[in-house]
Amino acid sequence: MAGILLFASVYFVIMLTDLECDYINPIDLANGLNTYVMPEMAAHLLMFVVFLLMGEWFSMIINLPLAVWNINKVVNSRQFYDATEVFRTLPKHKRENFVKVAFYLLCFFYYLYSMIMTLVNESTDDIRTGSAY
Amino acid sequence: GQGQGQVDGLTQQFGQMGMAEFQTVVLNGRPDLAALDETPPAMRLAPGTMCVAASECAPRFQRSTLNAVPRTDKLLKKTRLPLGLLVTPVCADDDVAVAPDIVRCRRCRTYINPFVAFTDGGRRWRCNMCGLSNDVPLTFDYDSATQTQKDRWARADLRNAVVEFVAPLEYMVRPPMPPAYVFLIDVSYASAQLGAPGVVAQTIRDTLDQLPDADGRTRVAIIGVDAQLHFFQMRTGAEPQQLVVGDVDDVVLPAPSDLLVNLSDARSSLDIVLERFGAMFSNNHGVGNALGPAIRAAQQMLGGIGGRIVAIMASPPTTGEGLVEPRAEGRDLGTPRESELLRAQGTWYKNVAADCSRAQIAFDTVFVGQQAMDVATVGGLARYTGGTLLHYPAFMAGRPEAVRFSSEFGQHLAGAAGLEAVLRVRASKGLRMSAYYGHFFLRSLDLLALPSVDPGRCYAVDLEIDETLPPVVYFQTALLHTTALGERRIRVVTQAVPTTDNAHSVFHHADQSAIAALLAKKAVDRALSARLEDAREALQHKTLEILGAFKTLCTQASSGAATQLQAPRALRLLPLLTLATLKHPALRGGNNVRVADRIAAMSLVLTLPPETLLQPLLVPRVYALHELEPNVGLDDGSGSVVMPQLLPLSAEVLAPRGVFLVYSGADAILWVGRDVDPSMIASLVGEPHVQSGVFTFPDLSDNGSPRPGFELNMRTNNLLRALSLLCHGMWAPPMFVCREDGDQQVRLLLAQRLVEDMDTAAPSYSQFLNQMRDKINRGSF
């Protein structure tokens, strides 16, 4: 899940830089990105809810700011890209997406680390309790 | 060669001019209104700059806010002046030289212009924007068709700052498109009450002859819009048929062809339809307006070719897709919530505008009547496709306002617009374009997509300095468009502006009209994207900053208090222009400007060039008609009319015994004093007494020559005609009579026009100056 989110945010960054370099026009950008905005938010929210239900408090807390930010955007109807105004807010969008890339990357490695730690702990527990035999 | 000799002559002339332009004036009392008609400050190009005598760029095409640009960003920030460009690429009745072929720089793609330097014995030319040395094509000096030598300096693109090229095939993605017009006319109950269908159809019928139709390919379609869509099938040789489509949820054109018909072929059918249109819908009781489905139908009709969709609305779109619920505005006017009402509701119209600009479809939106139609949302169609927004709240068939509508709407349709256009502004190395203002679609960081270019509409650009600039900087605007005659042309406007290290020079060569126009457009843009209060605050603060920076940098009393406010001569009207902008309905505070009126006013501010925007729209003209000089109002021998003296814009000048004309372009007010001599009124309008209210100024002359006793009438009519020409005939202003002791509403209207006086929204001119002086003295800005 984290990998998917990482790819999605990298895609956004690439599209925005393409717009800046004049490879695509704002209408294509808006149409392309707007189809992925809601799925990305839904995926992140799903991950957040899973952490909540599984009791992974630390993971849940670090994802909380982003979840709140997304909900805030939806409430104010600001989540979609507007082809007529995109150039005005381009630096802001780019910065936002760069931050998301960095955040998802760090989260990905954190989840990977915690998954490995869990697996290692499980196998050492198995060794200690002798259930591997 | 010839060019070099002319350069030497010019530099000699410039050197001999004195320093008279570095004057500082003290701002007090009355502003010097005559300054608005002055030409912008002269530009002193550095000696050795390549230029040709006729290569001064006429200000009506392109104006820079600063005619001496600071060389570094640091200096620009210190002076606090805005650096920008105001471009009006297509003016009404302009006469632009056509160049034979296109020569561009290899690297930066700049078009060759009068300011390039020829090197290497005339075999190479150095681009003035990027400095690259390009080869001169052989066709410059030798005409192979007639086997004769050519004088390269006779080429139009080396002689003129404004030149037009005929674009070859590389500049077209498809053959030049023919004009196409689809009229979406609201025929719902609200519109029928106003009599709009009849008046609109009549106006279109009268204007059909003037629609551009040079090669007979122009096409026209008419769609009546209420809760259903009424199409008209006009087959040649058959009676036109009305086809009603009731299912607006998934619009399908009722007939495969003959809805969008060729103007010349189907002219008789069109005439029949337009003649009967009014009668057909005069008793229509259908309620609802299916504008969204109508737009979809029009898009299908125009297909991949593109064209112009003119939507005339008298009610909000409440049926089908794109429906908007008009927002109640009563209690929100004058509060911070008003700024919310200025923004579009939902994104349907913006998305349609974006799609249509891709298909080269431009929208004109015309709003008639008083009903709330959510102009903010629907007007976005015009704003993002380069079209025009027109607004006639007082429209009613049979009243003078309908006549005004006919004449202005007809004028707008007949104006030869450019089609499928793109505009790009290039500047010298070190300058960057940061923002654009006007009606257009921003296709990429520096490319404006204009499905339609109306003559006399201006596009403003904000510039920023990235590196230290060379001694002269150049601005080149290129507009690639299809003319009304079906030819693909490129209009190129090149301008050279000197740079300076000296703050004094920057201030004294600032163009106050351009600065005021740019600041007004920025303020409107700010109001539409942030809040009205922020916009007003920022505008006022900017003027304060400019005058404060002048005081700090250029006057003796650079620190410490000064008793009087000083300004450079070139900026002496800036406080008045700022005050006028703050009092204009576009930005005005208070709670008596309706949202629709405000949006229409903002649209005007965003699109008009400085010449039409500042005077008379922001700063109306006041003339005393009862004491005209003997030669005023008459021909001065060269075809233009002698104008009377401009009076200050204050109620103080309105003498009880006098008759005054207050002309603001969009309307005209005739103020009649309490003790006026009835015989003077009779000589002016034909009767000894007039009532307050709307008034049609009669023409009592005998085919232009004065009838005895009505001389004043003839001269006033001449004046009105000359004033209308100043605005390029864009408006047919209604006239109101305001008696000193008459109707309250008209007196209120007049009070809004008298910019120098105090009113509920803003202080008077002298109060404004005092406030600024105090703030600058305190250093609190």
PDB file of C-alpha atoms in Angstrom, chain A residues 19-22 24-28 31 81-85 87-88 90, chain B residues 347 350-351 354-355 357-358 383-384 424 441-446 525 529:
ATOM      1  CA  LEU A  19       3.649  21.067 -17.190  1.00  0.00           C
ATOM      2  CA  GLU A  20       6.373  23.470 -16.225  1.00  0.00           C
ATOM      3  CA  CYS A  21       8.559  22.329 -19.112  1.00  0.00           C
ATOM      4  CA  ASP A  22       5.639  22.612 -21.506  1.00  0.00           C
ATOM      5  CA  ILE A  24       1.711  18.777 -21.570  1.00  0.00           C
ATOM      6  CA  ASN A  25      -1.000  21.401 -21.351  1.00  0.00           C
ATOM      7  CA  PRO A  26      -2.993  22.253 -18.232  1.00  0.00           C
ATOM      8  CA  ILE A  27      -6.180  20.580 -19.427  1.00  0.00           C
ATOM      9  CA  ASP A  28      -4.446  17.242 -19.921  1.00  0.00           C
ATOM     10  CA  ASN A  31      -7.739  15.457 -16.431  1.00  0.00           C
ATOM     11  CA  TYR A  81      -6.628  20.567  -9.956  1.00  0.00           C
ATOM     12  CA  ASP A  82      -8.240  23.447 -11.816  1.00  0.00           C
ATOM     13  CA  ALA A  83      -6.906  23.841 -15.350  1.00  0.00           C
ATOM     14  CA  THR A  84      -7.503  27.572 -15.375  1.00  0.00           C
ATOM     15  CA  GLU A  85      -5.723  28.316 -12.106  1.00  0.00           C
ATOM     16  CA  PHE A  87      -0.195  28.009 -13.111  1.00  0.00           C
ATOM     17  CA  ARG A  88      -0.931  30.403 -10.318  1.00  0.00           C
ATOM     18  CA  LEU A  90       2.099  25.566  -9.419  1.00  0.00           C
TER      19      LEU A  90
ATOM     20  CA  THR B 347     -16.074  23.818 -11.794  1.00  0.00           C
ATOM     21  CA  LYS B 350     -14.375  26.428 -16.010  1.00  0.00           C
ATOM     22  CA  ASN B 351     -13.941  22.908 -17.378  1.00  0.00           C
ATOM     23  CA  ALA B 354     -10.882  24.876 -20.838  1.00  0.00           C
ATOM     24  CA  ASP B 355     -12.216  22.260 -23.281  1.00  0.00           C
ATOM     25  CA  SER B 357     -10.410  26.881 -25.678  1.00  0.00           C
ATOM     26  CA  ARG B 358      -8.760  23.709 -26.931  1.00  0.00           C
ATOM     27  CA  ARG B 383     -13.043  35.016 -19.071  1.00  0.00           C
ATOM     28  CA  TYR B 384     -11.171  31.831 -19.870  1.00  0.00           C
ATOM     29  CA  ARG B 424       3.575  35.198 -26.572  1.00  0.00           C
ATOM     30  CA  PHE B 441      -6.489  30.710 -21.264  1.00  0.00           C
ATOM     31  CA  LEU B 442      -2.956  30.154 -20.043  1.00  0.00           C
ATOM     32  CA  ARG B 443      -1.788  27.208 -22.106  1.00  0.00           C
ATOM     33  CA  SER B 444       1.741  27.093 -20.755  1.00  0.00           C
ATOM     34  CA  LEU B 445       3.952  29.290 -18.634  1.00  0.00           C
ATOM     35  CA  ASP B 446       4.271  31.975 -21.301  1.00  0.00           C
ATOM     36  CA  ASP B 525      -7.306  39.853  -9.960  1.00  0.00           C
ATOM     37  CA  SER B 529      -8.824  35.190  -6.027  1.00  0.00           C
TER      38      SER B 529
END
